[in-house]
Coordinates of C-alpha atoms and ligand atoms in Angstrom, one line a residue:
M1 CA 0.0 -0.1 0.0
S2 CA 1.5 3.3 -1.1
D3 CA 1.0 6.6 0.7
P4 CA -2.4 8.1 0.1
P5 CA -2.3 11.2 -2.2
P6 CA -3.1 14.6 -0.6
E7 CA -6.7 15.5 -0.1
A8 CA -8.0 17.3 -3.2
R9 CA -11.3 18.2 -1.6
P10 CA -12.2 18.2 2.1
F11 CA -14.9 16.0 3.1
R12 CA -17.5 17.6 5.4
G13 CA -18.6 14.2 6.7
A14 CA -15.1 13.2 8.0
A15 CA -15.1 12.0 11.6
P16 CA -14.0 14.9 13.9
R17 CA -11.2 14.3 16.3
S18 CA -11.6 16.2 19.4
P19 CA -8.7 17.0 21.8
V20 CA -7.7 14.1 24.1
A21 CA -7.4 14.7 27.8
D22 CA -4.2 13.8 29.7
G23 CA -6.0 11.5 32.0
P24 CA -6.8 10.1 34.4
A25 CA -7.0 6.6 32.9
D26 CA -9.9 4.4 33.8
L27 CA -8.1 1.3 32.6
L28 CA -4.7 0.1 31.9
L29 CA -4.2 -3.0 29.6
L30 CA -0.7 -4.4 30.4
G31 CA 1.3 -7.4 29.3
A32 CA 0.0 -7.1 25.8
R33 CA 1.5 -8.0 22.5
A34 CA -0.1 -5.1 20.7
I35 CA -0.2 -4.8 17.0
T36 CA -1.0 -1.0 16.8
L37 CA -1.3 -0.4 13.0
D38 CA 0.3 2.9 13.8
P39 CA 3.4 3.2 11.7
A40 CA 5.1 5.6 14.3
R41 CA 5.0 2.7 16.8
P42 CA 3.9 -0.6 15.3
A43 CA 4.4 -2.6 18.6
A44 CA 3.6 -1.9 22.3
E45 CA 3.0 -3.8 25.6
A46 CA 0.6 -1.4 27.3
V47 CA -2.3 0.9 26.5
A48 CA -3.9 3.5 28.9
I49 CA -7.7 4.2 28.4
G50 CA -9.8 7.1 29.6
G51 CA -13.1 8.7 28.7
G52 CA -13.5 6.1 25.9
R53 CA -10.3 7.0 24.2
I54 CA -6.9 5.7 24.0
L55 CA -4.6 8.0 26.2
A56 CA -1.3 6.3 25.6
V57 CA 0.3 3.4 23.8
G58 CA 3.7 2.1 24.6
S59 CA 5.6 0.6 27.6
E60 CA 4.0 -0.2 30.9
A61 CA 5.8 2.8 32.4
E62 CA 4.3 5.2 29.8
A63 CA 0.8 3.8 30.5
R64 CA 1.2 4.0 34.2
R65 CA 1.9 7.7 34.0
F66 CA -2.0 8.1 33.4
A67 CA -3.0 6.0 36.4
T68 CA -4.6 7.2 39.5
G69 CA -5.9 5.3 42.7
S70 CA -9.2 4.5 40.9
T71 CA -7.6 3.2 37.7
R72 CA -8.2 -0.6 37.0
V73 CA -5.4 -2.6 35.6
R74 CA -5.7 -5.8 33.6
D75 CA -2.8 -8.0 32.6
L76 CA -3.3 -9.6 29.3
A77 CA -0.6 -12.2 29.9
G78 CA 1.1 -11.9 26.6
R79 CA -2.2 -12.1 24.5
T80 CA -2.4 -10.2 21.2
L81 CA -4.1 -6.8 21.3
L82 CA -5.5 -5.2 18.1
P83 CA -7.8 -2.3 17.2
G84 CA -11.4 -3.5 17.0
F85 CA -12.2 -5.1 13.7
Y86 CA -14.0 -2.9 11.2
D87 CA -16.1 -4.5 8.5
S88 CA -16.5 -2.0 5.5
H89 CA -19.4 -3.9 4.1
N90 CA -21.7 -5.5 6.5
H91 CA -25.5 -5.5 6.2
L92 CA -26.0 -5.4 10.0
L93 CA -29.8 -4.9 9.8
A94 CA -30.3 -7.7 7.3
T95 CA -28.0 -10.0 9.1
A96 CA -29.9 -9.4 12.4
Y97 CA -33.2 -10.1 10.6
S98 CA -31.9 -13.1 8.9
Q99 CA -31.2 -14.7 12.2
T100 CA -34.9 -15.0 12.6
L101 CA -35.4 -16.7 9.2
V102 CA -35.1 -20.4 8.1
D103 CA -31.4 -21.2 8.0
L104 CA -30.3 -23.2 4.9
S105 CA -26.6 -22.9 5.3
A106 CA -26.1 -26.4 6.4
A107 CA -28.2 -28.0 3.7
T108 CA -26.4 -30.5 1.5
K109 CA -29.2 -31.7 -0.7
L110 CA -32.5 -30.4 -2.0
A111 CA -34.4 -32.7 0.4
D112 CA -32.7 -30.8 3.3
V113 CA -33.9 -27.4 1.9
L114 CA -37.5 -28.7 1.5
A115 CA -37.4 -30.4 5.0
R116 CA -36.2 -27.2 6.7
L117 CA -38.9 -25.1 5.0
A118 CA -41.7 -27.7 5.9
E119 CA -40.4 -27.8 9.4
R120 CA -40.9 -24.0 9.8
A121 CA -44.3 -24.1 8.1
A122 CA -45.4 -26.8 10.6
R123 CA -45.1 -24.2 13.4
T124 CA -46.3 -21.3 11.3
P125 CA -50.1 -20.5 11.1
P126 CA -51.4 -21.5 7.6
G127 CA -51.3 -18.6 5.2
Q128 CA -48.4 -16.8 6.8
W129 CA -45.0 -16.6 5.0
V130 CA -42.1 -19.0 5.4
V131 CA -38.9 -17.1 4.4
S132 CA -35.3 -18.3 4.4
S133 CA -32.1 -16.4 5.1
G134 CA -30.1 -15.5 2.0
R135 CA -26.9 -17.0 3.5
W136 CA -26.6 -20.2 1.6
H137 CA -25.9 -21.2 -2.1
E138 CA -27.4 -23.9 -4.4
S139 CA -23.8 -25.2 -5.2
Q140 CA -23.7 -26.6 -1.7
L141 CA -26.5 -29.1 -2.7
A142 CA -25.7 -32.4 -4.3
E143 CA -28.2 -31.5 -7.0
R144 CA -26.5 -28.0 -7.5
R145 CA -29.6 -26.2 -8.4
F146 CA -32.5 -24.4 -6.8
P147 CA -35.7 -26.2 -5.8
R148 CA -38.4 -25.8 -8.4
R149 CA -41.8 -24.2 -7.8
A150 CA -43.5 -27.4 -8.0
E151 CA -41.3 -29.0 -5.5
L152 CA -41.9 -26.2 -3.1
D153 CA -45.6 -26.4 -3.6
Q154 CA -45.5 -30.1 -2.7
A155 CA -43.4 -29.5 0.4
V156 CA -45.1 -26.4 1.7
P157 CA -48.7 -26.4 0.2
D158 CA -50.4 -24.1 2.7
H159 CA -48.0 -21.2 3.1
P160 CA -46.5 -18.7 0.8
V161 CA -42.6 -19.5 0.6
M162 CA -39.8 -17.2 -0.3
I163 CA -36.4 -18.7 -0.4
Q164 CA -33.7 -16.0 -0.5
R165 CA -30.2 -16.7 -1.9
G166 CA -27.8 -13.7 -1.5
G167 CA -29.4 -10.4 -2.3
H168 CA -30.1 -10.9 -6.0
N169 CA -32.2 -14.1 -6.2
V170 CA -35.4 -15.6 -4.7
V171 CA -37.3 -18.8 -5.3
V172 CA -41.0 -18.8 -4.6
N173 CA -43.9 -21.2 -4.6
S174 CA -47.2 -20.8 -6.4
R175 CA -49.0 -19.3 -3.4
A176 CA -46.4 -16.5 -3.2
L177 CA -46.7 -15.8 -7.0
A178 CA -50.5 -15.7 -6.5
L179 CA -50.3 -13.2 -3.7
A180 CA -48.0 -11.0 -5.6
G181 CA -50.3 -11.3 -8.7
V182 CA -47.5 -12.6 -11.0
A183 CA -48.7 -15.0 -13.7
D184 CA -46.9 -17.2 -16.1
D185 CA -47.3 -14.5 -18.9
V186 CA -45.6 -11.8 -16.9
P187 CA -43.0 -10.0 -19.0
N188 CA -39.5 -9.5 -17.8
P189 CA -39.0 -6.1 -16.1
A190 CA -35.9 -4.0 -17.0
G191 CA -33.1 -5.1 -14.7
G192 CA -34.7 -8.4 -13.8
T193 CA -35.5 -12.0 -15.0
Y194 CA -38.4 -14.4 -14.4
V195 CA -36.6 -17.8 -15.1
R196 CA -38.9 -19.9 -17.2
D197 CA -39.0 -23.7 -17.9
P198 CA -37.6 -23.8 -21.6
A199 CA -40.1 -26.6 -22.4
T200 CA -43.3 -25.2 -21.1
G201 CA -42.6 -21.5 -20.7
Q202 CA -44.0 -21.7 -17.1
L203 CA -42.3 -19.7 -14.3
T204 CA -39.9 -22.0 -12.3
G205 CA -40.3 -19.6 -9.3
H206 CA -36.7 -18.3 -9.6
L207 CA -36.8 -14.5 -9.7
I208 CA -33.7 -12.3 -10.4
D209 CA -33.2 -8.8 -9.3
A210 CA -36.0 -6.4 -10.4
A211 CA -38.3 -9.5 -10.9
M212 CA -38.2 -9.9 -7.1
R213 CA -40.1 -6.6 -6.4
P214 CA -43.6 -7.8 -6.6
I215 CA -42.9 -10.6 -4.2
R216 CA -40.9 -8.3 -1.8
A217 CA -43.9 -5.9 -1.9
V218 CA -46.2 -8.5 -0.4
V219 CA -43.9 -10.2 2.2
P220 CA -44.8 -8.6 5.6
R221 CA -42.0 -6.5 6.9
P222 CA -40.9 -7.0 10.4
S223 CA -41.8 -4.3 13.0
Q224 CA -39.3 -1.7 14.1
A225 CA -39.4 -3.2 17.5
E226 CA -38.7 -6.7 16.2
L227 CA -35.8 -5.3 14.2
E228 CA -34.4 -3.5 17.2
D229 CA -34.6 -6.7 19.2
A230 CA -32.7 -8.5 16.5
V231 CA -29.9 -5.9 16.3
R232 CA -29.5 -5.9 20.1
A233 CA -29.1 -9.7 19.9
L234 CA -26.7 -9.6 17.0
Q235 CA -24.4 -6.9 18.5
V236 CA -23.5 -9.5 21.2
R237 CA -22.4 -11.9 18.4
Y238 CA -20.5 -9.2 16.7
H239 CA -18.5 -8.4 19.9
A240 CA -17.8 -12.0 20.4
A241 CA -16.2 -12.0 16.9
G242 CA -14.1 -8.9 17.7
L243 CA -16.2 -6.7 15.4
T244 CA -16.7 -3.1 16.7
S245 CA -17.5 -1.0 13.7
V246 CA -19.4 -1.6 10.4
V247 CA -20.5 0.3 7.3
E248 CA -24.1 -0.5 6.7
P249 CA -24.0 -0.6 3.0
G250 CA -27.6 0.3 1.9
L251 CA -30.6 1.3 3.9
E252 CA -33.8 3.1 3.2
P253 CA -34.8 6.0 5.6
D254 CA -37.3 3.8 7.6
E255 CA -34.6 1.3 8.1
M256 CA -32.2 4.1 9.3
A257 CA -34.8 4.8 12.0
V258 CA -34.1 1.5 13.6
F259 CA -30.5 2.6 14.2
G260 CA -31.6 6.2 15.2
S261 CA -33.8 4.7 17.9
L262 CA -31.2 2.4 19.3
R263 CA -28.7 5.3 19.3
S264 CA -31.1 7.7 21.1
R265 CA -31.4 5.1 23.9
G266 CA -27.6 4.5 24.1
E267 CA -28.2 0.8 22.9
L268 CA -26.2 1.0 19.8
R269 CA -22.9 -0.8 20.7
V270 CA -21.4 -1.4 17.2
R271 CA -20.3 1.9 15.7
T272 CA -22.2 2.2 12.4
T273 CA -21.8 4.3 9.3
M274 CA -24.9 4.0 7.2
M275 CA -25.2 4.3 3.4
W276 CA -28.4 5.7 2.0
R277 CA -29.6 3.4 -0.8
L278 CA -30.7 5.1 -4.0
R279 CA -32.2 3.4 -7.0
P280 CA -32.2 5.8 -10.0
G281 CA -33.6 3.1 -12.3
F282 CA -34.0 3.3 -16.1
D283 CA -36.4 6.1 -16.7
D284 CA -37.3 9.7 -15.7
A285 CA -40.1 8.5 -13.3
A286 CA -37.4 6.5 -11.3
L287 CA -34.8 9.1 -11.4
R288 CA -36.8 12.2 -10.5
P289 CA -37.7 11.2 -6.8
V290 CA -34.1 10.3 -6.3
L291 CA -32.8 13.7 -7.3
E292 CA -35.5 15.5 -5.4
A293 CA -34.7 13.5 -2.2
L294 CA -30.9 14.3 -2.7
E295 CA -31.6 18.0 -3.3
S296 CA -34.0 18.3 -0.3
D297 CA -31.6 16.6 2.0
A298 CA -34.3 14.0 2.8
V299 CA -31.4 12.2 4.6
P300 CA -28.9 14.7 5.8
L301 CA -25.2 14.0 5.5
D302 CA -23.8 13.8 9.1
G303 CA -20.6 12.3 10.2
S304 CA -20.3 13.9 13.6
D305 CA -21.7 11.3 15.9
P306 CA -19.3 8.7 17.2
W307 CA -21.8 5.9 17.1
L308 CA -24.0 6.6 14.1
R309 CA -23.0 8.4 10.9
T310 CA -24.7 9.0 7.5
T311 CA -22.0 10.0 5.0
M312 CA -22.3 7.8 2.0
L313 CA -24.8 7.0 -0.8
K314 CA -25.1 3.5 -2.1
L315 CA -25.8 2.6 -5.7
G316 CA -25.5 -0.7 -7.5
I317 CA -24.7 -1.3 -11.2
D318 CA -25.0 -5.0 -11.4
G319 CA -26.0 -8.3 -9.7
G320 CA -24.1 -11.1 -8.0
V321 CA -22.6 -14.3 -9.1
E322 CA -24.9 -15.0 -12.0
A323 CA -25.9 -11.4 -12.7
G324 CA -22.8 -9.4 -12.9
L325 CA -22.1 -7.4 -16.0
Y326 CA -19.1 -8.7 -18.0
R327 CA -17.2 -7.8 -21.1
E328 CA -17.1 -11.4 -22.2
P329 CA -20.1 -13.8 -22.1
Y330 CA -20.8 -16.1 -19.2
A331 CA -19.7 -19.7 -19.5
H332 CA -23.2 -20.7 -18.4
P333 CA -25.6 -17.7 -18.6
D334 CA -29.0 -18.0 -16.8
D335 CA -30.5 -15.9 -19.5
P336 CA -29.0 -16.9 -23.0
A337 CA -30.6 -13.7 -24.5
N338 CA -28.2 -11.6 -22.2
P339 CA -25.1 -13.6 -22.0
R340 CA -22.9 -10.8 -20.6
G341 CA -25.6 -9.8 -17.8
L342 CA -27.7 -6.7 -17.4
P343 CA -27.2 -3.4 -15.6
L344 CA -29.5 -2.4 -12.7
M345 CA -29.9 1.2 -13.9
S346 CA -29.4 3.1 -17.1
A347 CA -26.0 4.7 -17.7
E348 CA -27.8 8.1 -18.0
N349 CA -29.5 7.9 -14.8
F350 CA -26.4 6.6 -13.0
R351 CA -24.4 9.7 -14.4
A352 CA -27.2 12.0 -13.3
V353 CA -27.3 10.8 -9.7
C354 CA -23.5 10.8 -9.6
R355 CA -23.4 14.4 -10.8
A356 CA -25.9 15.5 -8.1
A357 CA -24.0 13.6 -5.4
A358 CA -20.7 15.3 -6.3
A359 CA -22.3 18.7 -6.4
R360 CA -23.7 18.1 -2.8
G361 CA -20.4 16.7 -1.6
W362 CA -21.5 13.2 -0.7
Q363 CA -19.3 10.1 -0.6
V364 CA -20.6 7.5 -3.1
G365 CA -20.1 3.8 -3.2
T366 CA -21.3 1.6 -6.0
H367 CA -21.7 -2.2 -6.0
C368 CA -19.8 -3.5 -9.1
V369 CA -19.0 -7.1 -9.7
G370 CA -18.2 -7.8 -13.5
D371 CA -15.5 -6.0 -15.5
A372 CA -18.0 -4.2 -17.6
G373 CA -20.0 -3.1 -14.6
I374 CA -16.8 -1.6 -13.2
D375 CA -16.3 0.2 -16.6
L376 CA -19.6 1.8 -16.2
V377 CA -18.9 2.9 -12.6
L378 CA -15.7 4.5 -13.6
E379 CA -17.4 6.3 -16.5
A380 CA -20.2 7.7 -14.3
Y381 CA -17.7 8.8 -11.6
A382 CA -15.5 10.5 -14.3
A383 CA -18.6 12.4 -15.5
A384 CA -19.4 13.5 -12.0
D385 CA -15.8 14.7 -11.6
Q386 CA -16.4 17.0 -14.5
V387 CA -19.2 18.7 -12.4
A388 CA -17.4 19.0 -9.1
P389 CA -14.1 17.2 -8.5
I390 CA -14.4 14.0 -6.5
A391 CA -10.7 13.4 -5.7
G392 CA -10.6 13.6 -1.9
L393 CA -14.2 12.4 -1.5
R394 CA -13.0 8.7 -1.6
W395 CA -15.6 7.5 -3.8
T396 CA -15.8 3.8 -3.6
L397 CA -15.8 0.7 -5.8
I398 CA -17.7 -1.8 -3.7
H399 CA -16.6 -5.4 -4.3
M400 CA -14.9 -4.6 -7.6
M401 CA -14.7 -8.4 -8.0
Y402 CA -13.4 -8.9 -11.5
A403 CA -11.0 -6.0 -11.5
R404 CA -8.8 -5.7 -14.6
E405 CA -5.4 -3.9 -15.1
D406 CA -6.9 -1.3 -17.3
H407 CA -9.3 -0.1 -14.6
W408 CA -6.6 1.4 -12.4
P409 CA -5.3 4.6 -14.2
L410 CA -8.8 6.2 -14.0
A411 CA -9.6 4.8 -10.6
N412 CA -6.4 6.3 -9.2
R413 CA -6.7 9.6 -11.0
L414 CA -10.2 10.0 -9.4
G415 CA -8.9 9.0 -5.9
L416 CA -11.3 6.1 -5.7
V417 CA -11.1 3.5 -2.8
V418 CA -11.9 -0.2 -3.0
T419 CA -13.8 -2.1 -0.3
A420 CA -12.9 -5.8 -0.7
Q421 CA -14.9 -8.8 0.6
Q422 CA -12.8 -11.9 0.4
P423 CA -15.6 -13.9 2.2
L424 CA -17.6 -13.6 -1.1
Q425 CA -14.9 -15.6 -2.9
Y426 CA -14.9 -18.0 0.2
T427 CA -18.7 -18.5 0.1
L428 CA -19.5 -18.2 -3.6
A429 CA -16.4 -19.7 -5.5
D430 CA -18.3 -22.7 -6.5
G431 CA -20.9 -20.5 -8.2
F432 CA -18.4 -18.3 -9.9
R433 CA -16.7 -21.4 -11.3
H434 CA -20.0 -22.6 -12.7
Y435 CA -21.1 -19.2 -14.2
L436 CA -17.8 -17.8 -15.4
G437 CA -15.6 -20.7 -15.9
P438 CA -12.5 -21.6 -13.7
E439 CA -10.1 -19.0 -15.1
R440 CA -12.2 -15.9 -14.4
A441 CA -13.5 -17.4 -11.1
S442 CA -10.1 -17.8 -9.7
A443 CA -9.3 -14.1 -10.2
I444 CA -12.5 -12.9 -8.4
E445 CA -11.6 -10.6 -5.5
P446 CA -7.9 -10.2 -6.5
L447 CA -6.7 -8.7 -3.1
R448 CA -3.0 -8.6 -4.2
M449 CA -4.0 -6.5 -7.2
Y450 CA -6.0 -4.0 -5.1
L451 CA -3.0 -3.5 -2.7
D452 CA -0.5 -3.2 -5.5
R453 CA -2.4 -1.1 -7.9
S454 CA -4.5 1.3 -5.8
T455 CA -2.9 4.4 -4.6
Q456 CA -5.4 4.4 -1.6
P457 CA -5.7 2.1 1.5
V458 CA -8.0 -0.8 0.9
G459 CA -10.9 -1.7 3.1
G460 CA -11.8 -5.2 4.3
G461 CA -15.1 -6.7 5.1
S462 CA -17.6 -9.5 4.6
D463 CA -20.9 -8.8 2.9
S464 CA -22.8 -10.5 5.7
P465 CA -25.5 -11.9 5.6
V466 CA -24.5 -13.3 2.2
T467 CA -21.2 -14.5 3.9
P468 CA -20.2 -15.3 7.4
F469 CA -19.2 -12.0 9.3
E470 CA -16.4 -13.3 11.5
P471 CA -13.4 -11.1 10.6
L472 CA -10.8 -13.7 11.5
L473 CA -12.5 -16.0 8.8
G474 CA -12.1 -13.2 6.3
I475 CA -8.6 -12.7 7.3
W476 CA -7.7 -16.3 7.0
S477 CA -9.3 -16.6 3.6
S478 CA -7.5 -13.4 2.6
V479 CA -4.1 -14.9 3.4
T480 CA -4.8 -18.5 2.2
R481 CA -7.4 -17.9 -0.6
A482 CA -9.2 -20.9 0.8
T483 CA -12.8 -21.3 0.1
D484 CA -15.8 -23.1 1.5
R485 CA -16.3 -25.8 -1.1
A486 CA -13.9 -24.9 -4.0
G487 CA -10.5 -25.4 -2.5
I488 CA -7.8 -22.7 -3.1
Q489 CA -8.8 -20.1 -5.6
G490 CA -6.2 -17.8 -7.3
P491 CA -3.3 -18.1 -4.7
E492 CA -1.5 -15.5 -6.6
W493 CA -4.0 -12.9 -5.3
A494 CA -3.3 -13.7 -1.5
V495 CA -2.1 -11.0 0.8
G496 CA 0.1 -11.2 3.9
V497 CA -1.3 -11.4 7.5
E498 CA -0.3 -7.9 8.4
E499 CA -1.9 -6.6 5.2
A500 CA -5.0 -8.4 5.8
L501 CA -5.2 -7.2 9.5
R502 CA -4.6 -3.6 8.1
M503 CA -7.5 -4.0 5.6
Y504 CA -9.9 -5.1 8.4
T505 CA -8.9 -2.1 10.7
L506 CA -7.2 1.0 9.3
G507 CA -8.2 0.3 5.7
S508 CA -11.8 0.2 6.5
A509 CA -11.5 3.3 8.7
W510 CA -9.8 5.2 5.9
C511 CA -12.6 4.3 3.4
A512 CA -15.2 5.7 5.8
F513 CA -13.1 8.8 6.6
E514 CA -12.5 7.6 10.2
E515 CA -8.7 7.0 10.2
R516 CA -8.3 9.7 12.8
T517 CA -10.6 8.0 15.4
K518 CA -10.5 4.3 14.5
G519 CA -8.4 1.5 13.0
S520 CA -5.2 2.0 14.9
L521 CA -4.1 1.9 18.6
S522 CA -2.9 5.5 18.9
R523 CA -3.3 8.4 21.1
G524 CA -6.9 9.9 20.6
T525 CA -8.6 7.0 18.9
Y526 CA -11.7 5.4 20.3
A527 CA -10.8 2.7 22.8
D528 CA -12.4 -0.1 20.7
L529 CA -10.0 -3.1 21.0
V530 CA -10.0 -6.8 20.6
V531 CA -7.8 -9.4 22.4
L532 CA -6.8 -12.6 20.7
D533 CA -5.3 -15.8 22.1
A534 CA -2.7 -15.9 19.4
D535 CA -0.8 -13.5 17.2
P536 CA -2.2 -14.1 13.6
R537 CA 1.3 -13.5 12.3
Q538 CA 2.8 -16.2 14.4
V539 CA 0.5 -19.2 13.8
E540 CA 0.2 -21.4 10.7
P541 CA -1.9 -19.5 8.1
A542 CA -4.5 -22.4 8.2
A543 CA -4.9 -21.7 12.0
I544 CA -5.8 -18.1 11.8
R545 CA -9.5 -18.9 11.3
H546 CA -9.6 -20.7 14.6
I547 CA -7.8 -18.1 16.8
S548 CA -10.2 -17.4 19.7
V549 CA -11.3 -13.9 20.7
A550 CA -10.7 -13.4 24.4
Q551 CA -12.0 -10.0 24.9
T552 CA -13.5 -7.1 23.1
Y553 CA -13.7 -3.4 24.3
V554 CA -15.9 -0.7 22.9
D555 CA -15.5 2.8 24.1
G556 CA -13.2 1.6 26.7
R557 CA -15.8 -0.9 28.2
L558 CA -15.5 -4.6 28.3
V559 CA -18.4 -5.8 26.0
Y560 CA -17.3 -9.4 25.5
D561 CA -15.3 -11.6 27.9
R562 CA -14.8 -15.3 27.1
Q563 CA -15.1 -17.3 30.4
D564 CA -11.6 -18.4 30.3
G565 CA -10.1 -15.3 28.9
P566 CA -8.2 -12.8 30.9
A567 CA -10.9 -12.0 33.4
D568 CA -12.1 -9.1 35.5
D569 CA -11.0 -10.7 38.7
R570 CA -7.3 -10.3 37.6
S571 CA -7.8 -6.5 37.4
E572 CA -6.3 -4.7 40.3
P573 CA -6.1 -1.0 41.5
A574 CA -3.1 0.7 39.9
A575 CA -2.0 2.6 42.9
Ligands
ZN1 ZN1 -23.6 -6.0 0.0

């Protein structure tokens, strides 16, 4: 990673850094093997914490200078201390909600999928929806395909069913289609596909992207109270995984209200930067409300709160495994009429919303998977740059999965950042191999290329709930390029352990304009820390995934403490 270029345009949503007090310390962590991510002092043995911030990082004597009679001391007994992990792409709300849905992640054959749905239906009143989490993939099944509508009708006859898979595909039964008013003769919408049986022309129940909308419109949405409960429960699991900050990559205003409500009661314990999701579509009718909302500040840009920020806009140019937009045709296209995939918005509308965002000083991030999708993003960002320079605003290439060498000159000239999600390769490699063929599939998520070619720090993250959220799984896969069911993919794109740790901390903080308050252990940053049982740099790469999180601190408070970890009872007054 080379030095970042100078700021060309100051960003008004950048996290402010207030002056740090000189103590007293509430807590000293001693006996640590600290990986600080601060180039001025990469290693340390002690940290002093006060008022939710880091007061000092260094030797035990340096930390003890901030101690008074009421300061607690905890000996980490040689354990590894890191800044809390920061996931630059984590759908926290969807992950929380998905914990309440049917879990298909352990299914190994179609019969398992059908049995799990039937089991949920048996304890759900007839007529109510049975919905699965999106965190699974048909390539994990022996049959390597989705269930068909008729199979779902047979397994769950009395309930509407929606199987989600990732964020771009659903499979539904006949009751669900009827409730949504979708018949076999429905035309494909712009940006979406109703998959049909080639012999009969009947809908198979598999709906892609825009074709999912009529179904999503009739599935009852959880109440705000249910969502708040789900987020509260999930935060506990995030802390147990060492995760202390996320970018929430795409929320509607009513979803943001869930976070606002938790924040107002002091119950938001994972620091969250929200992205406002915009859908500029294909025509003027879709574009106009988006531009009006932006121009009236329907969601205000605000980066000042330490727990909840709204500083980024989310756009999406293409779909996922089978629906990215590529320069060359798919090896196995779902839709032979569109063998390179389809965009999710028109190039004109994309440019129009980017121009408006640049003029109003927002940071923009766009989901892009295929190389042709990335081309469209670069083109729209360059058009926005003509209206108001975007260098310095860290506009983002989200995923940038099939990055090509020729993307970098323009990406770097515009000062773009990449947020990378190795867990997508871990989870979906099998699907990529089927749809793209083995050569392109192995070059998906080329981390080494991002680090070598980008002039900016690179963010790390997961894309939960499409993938597991555990940062140590992502770091392990980044180092080994190991996948769930497709072995090692593209080992030449692996990165080193320290590089992976940097992506999941300081890199993500940089991509969200929070490098002054997060991502390193240095004086003045928030006291968000994770204690690991082993140093990821010292163990066999294969073992990184299984390193145990002993403790997690947020804002200087212990929020997770494994039973046999360094415990509270070992803390002692400092003086
Ligand atoms: Zn995502």
